């Protein structure tokens, strides 16, 4: 996992990622302090410093499932995500840990105010299958 903020990135290694299973990923970044934290399946990582005192401005382009080499472009098919994703949200503030845990546990949570998966206006390019969320039966 490598969160990118502007032209900076930071690595998180050693996560217990198991293929062919659903996982939850969160990345938080506080622009004032510069602290980044990754949450994997409800477990927080250590906090690391990346960059502080900067804001994200200009035209917003959110690309899911494809690495980009330039802002909004420079795509290489060999650098694409192959798999399934669901319930992607983005907020313009750092979520408290209790709110992250509510999301992970599929309890009541505040949908993203920048990106809300359920209200997403998207463009499908190439081979993408859209399905409704599959209910987990116990």
GROMACS .gro file of C-alpha atoms in nm:
model
  138
    1UNK     CA    1   0.000   0.000   0.000
    2UNK     CA    2   0.147   0.335  -0.105
    3UNK     CA    3  -0.059   0.645  -0.024
    4UNK     CA    4   0.031   0.936  -0.254
    5UNK     CA    5  -0.017   1.300  -0.149
    6UNK     CA    6   0.070   1.541  -0.429
    7UNK     CA    7   0.417   1.428  -0.545
    8UNK     CA    8   0.503   1.240  -0.222
    9UNK     CA    9   0.438   0.878  -0.136
   10UNK     CA   10   0.491   0.655   0.163
   11UNK     CA   11   0.502   0.276   0.185
   12UNK     CA   12   0.320   0.045   0.421
   13UNK     CA   13   0.435  -0.317   0.406
   14UNK     CA   14   0.357  -0.641   0.584
   15UNK     CA   15  -0.022  -0.631   0.569
   16UNK     CA   16  -0.188  -0.972   0.588
   17UNK     CA   17  -0.353  -0.951   0.247
   18UNK     CA   18  -0.528  -1.271   0.140
   19UNK     CA   19  -0.634  -1.296  -0.226
   20UNK     CA   20  -0.990  -1.385  -0.326
   21UNK     CA   21  -1.139  -1.232  -0.010
   22UNK     CA   22  -1.306  -0.896   0.055
   23UNK     CA   23  -1.088  -0.649   0.243
   24UNK     CA   24  -1.139  -0.296   0.368
   25UNK     CA   25  -0.874  -0.030   0.317
   26UNK     CA   26  -0.872   0.320   0.459
   27UNK     CA   27  -0.611   0.588   0.427
   28UNK     CA   28  -0.628   0.901   0.640
   29UNK     CA   29  -0.418   1.212   0.593
   30UNK     CA   30  -0.420   1.522   0.809
   31UNK     CA   31  -0.292   1.812   0.598
   32UNK     CA   32  -0.205   2.021   0.905
   33UNK     CA   33   0.020   1.766   1.075
   34UNK     CA   34   0.116   1.569   0.764
   35UNK     CA   35   0.030   1.239   0.933
   36UNK     CA   36  -0.085   0.943   0.724
   37UNK     CA   37  -0.239   0.627   0.861
   38UNK     CA   38  -0.359   0.315   0.680
   39UNK     CA   39  -0.635   0.092   0.815
   40UNK     CA   40  -0.650  -0.263   0.680
   41UNK     CA   41  -0.952  -0.477   0.772
   42UNK     CA   42  -1.023  -0.255   1.072
   43UNK     CA   43  -0.666  -0.262   1.207
   44UNK     CA   44  -0.476   0.070   1.217
   45UNK     CA   45  -0.114   0.096   1.109
   46UNK     CA   46   0.140   0.322   1.271
   47UNK     CA   47   0.116   0.687   1.171
   48UNK     CA   48   0.384   0.823   0.938
   49UNK     CA   49   0.472   1.176   0.827
   50UNK     CA   50   0.438   1.247   0.455
   51UNK     CA   51   0.375   1.618   0.387
   52UNK     CA   52   0.209   1.896   0.583
   53UNK     CA   53   0.075   2.243   0.519
   54UNK     CA   54  -0.047   2.167   0.168
   55UNK     CA   55  -0.396   2.148   0.030
   56UNK     CA   56  -0.532   1.964  -0.270
   57UNK     CA   57  -0.670   2.215  -0.518
   58UNK     CA   58  -0.741   2.248  -0.887
   59UNK     CA   59  -0.950   2.015  -1.098
   60UNK     CA   60  -1.030   1.695  -0.912
   61UNK     CA   61  -0.987   1.368  -1.099
   62UNK     CA   62  -1.050   1.046  -0.910
   63UNK     CA   63  -0.940   0.731  -1.091
   64UNK     CA   64  -1.021   0.389  -0.950
   65UNK     CA   65  -0.839   0.076  -1.060
   66UNK     CA   66  -0.574   0.231  -1.283
   67UNK     CA   67  -0.233   0.382  -1.207
   68UNK     CA   68  -0.174   0.711  -1.384
   69UNK     CA   69   0.156   0.862  -1.496
   70UNK     CA   70   0.022   1.217  -1.526
   71UNK     CA   71  -0.276   1.408  -1.388
   72UNK     CA   72  -0.576   1.235  -1.547
   73UNK     CA   73  -0.377   1.040  -1.803
   74UNK     CA   74  -0.072   0.838  -1.896
   75UNK     CA   75  -0.241   0.502  -1.845
   76UNK     CA   76  -0.069   0.169  -1.898
   77UNK     CA   77  -0.292  -0.141  -1.921
   78UNK     CA   78  -0.023  -0.343  -1.740
   79UNK     CA   79  -0.071  -0.120  -1.433
   80UNK     CA   80  -0.442  -0.178  -1.384
   81UNK     CA   81  -0.632  -0.330  -1.095
   82UNK     CA   82  -0.788  -0.669  -1.169
   83UNK     CA   83  -1.046  -0.769  -0.912
   84UNK     CA   84  -1.357  -0.636  -0.745
   85UNK     CA   85  -1.413  -0.315  -0.551
   86UNK     CA   86  -1.714  -0.174  -0.375
   87UNK     CA   87  -1.825   0.101  -0.139
   88UNK     CA   88  -1.550   0.352  -0.220
   89UNK     CA   89  -1.592   0.677  -0.025
   90UNK     CA   90  -1.380   0.989   0.017
   91UNK     CA   91  -1.415   1.266   0.276
   92UNK     CA   92  -1.257   1.611   0.295
   93UNK     CA   93  -1.171   1.563   0.661
   94UNK     CA   94  -0.991   1.296   0.864
   95UNK     CA   95  -1.238   1.039   0.992
   96UNK     CA   96  -1.229   0.954   1.362
   97UNK     CA   97  -1.131   0.594   1.435
   98UNK     CA   98  -1.484   0.511   1.563
   99UNK     CA   99  -1.633   0.618   1.228
  100UNK     CA  100  -1.384   0.397   1.043
  101UNK     CA  101  -1.475   0.103   1.267
  102UNK     CA  102  -1.848   0.164   1.201
  103UNK     CA  103  -1.780   0.142   0.828
  104UNK     CA  104  -1.570  -0.175   0.861
  105UNK     CA  105  -1.838  -0.341   1.078
  106UNK     CA  106  -2.110  -0.240   0.825
  107UNK     CA  107  -2.286  -0.026   1.084
  108UNK     CA  108  -2.433   0.319   1.030
  109UNK     CA  109  -2.163   0.554   0.894
  110UNK     CA  110  -2.149   0.889   0.719
  111UNK     CA  111  -2.108   0.843   0.341
  112UNK     CA  112  -1.823   1.029   0.175
  113UNK     CA  113  -1.884   1.398   0.106
  114UNK     CA  114  -1.630   1.408  -0.179
  115UNK     CA  115  -1.695   1.062  -0.325
  116UNK     CA  116  -2.003   0.860  -0.232
  117UNK     CA  117  -2.016   0.516  -0.396
  118UNK     CA  118  -2.396   0.505  -0.390
  119UNK     CA  119  -2.427   0.844  -0.564
  120UNK     CA  120  -2.137   0.798  -0.804
  121UNK     CA  121  -2.153   0.944  -1.154
  122UNK     CA  122  -1.898   0.738  -1.343
  123UNK     CA  123  -1.767   0.651  -1.685
  124UNK     CA  124  -1.704   0.286  -1.771
  125UNK     CA  125  -1.409   0.221  -1.999
  126UNK     CA  126  -1.338  -0.126  -2.139
  127UNK     CA  127  -1.441  -0.441  -1.950
  128UNK     CA  128  -1.619  -0.343  -1.628
  129UNK     CA  129  -1.907  -0.530  -1.468
  130UNK     CA  130  -2.137  -0.337  -1.235
  131UNK     CA  131  -2.331  -0.547  -0.982
  132UNK     CA  132  -2.536  -0.471  -0.674
  133UNK     CA  133  -2.371  -0.538  -0.339
  134UNK     CA  134  -2.389  -0.906  -0.245
  135UNK     CA  135  -2.547  -0.967   0.093
  136UNK     CA  136  -2.345  -1.183   0.329
  137UNK     CA  137  -2.550  -1.468   0.474
  138UNK     CA  138  -2.468  -1.614   0.814
   0.00000   0.00000   0.00000
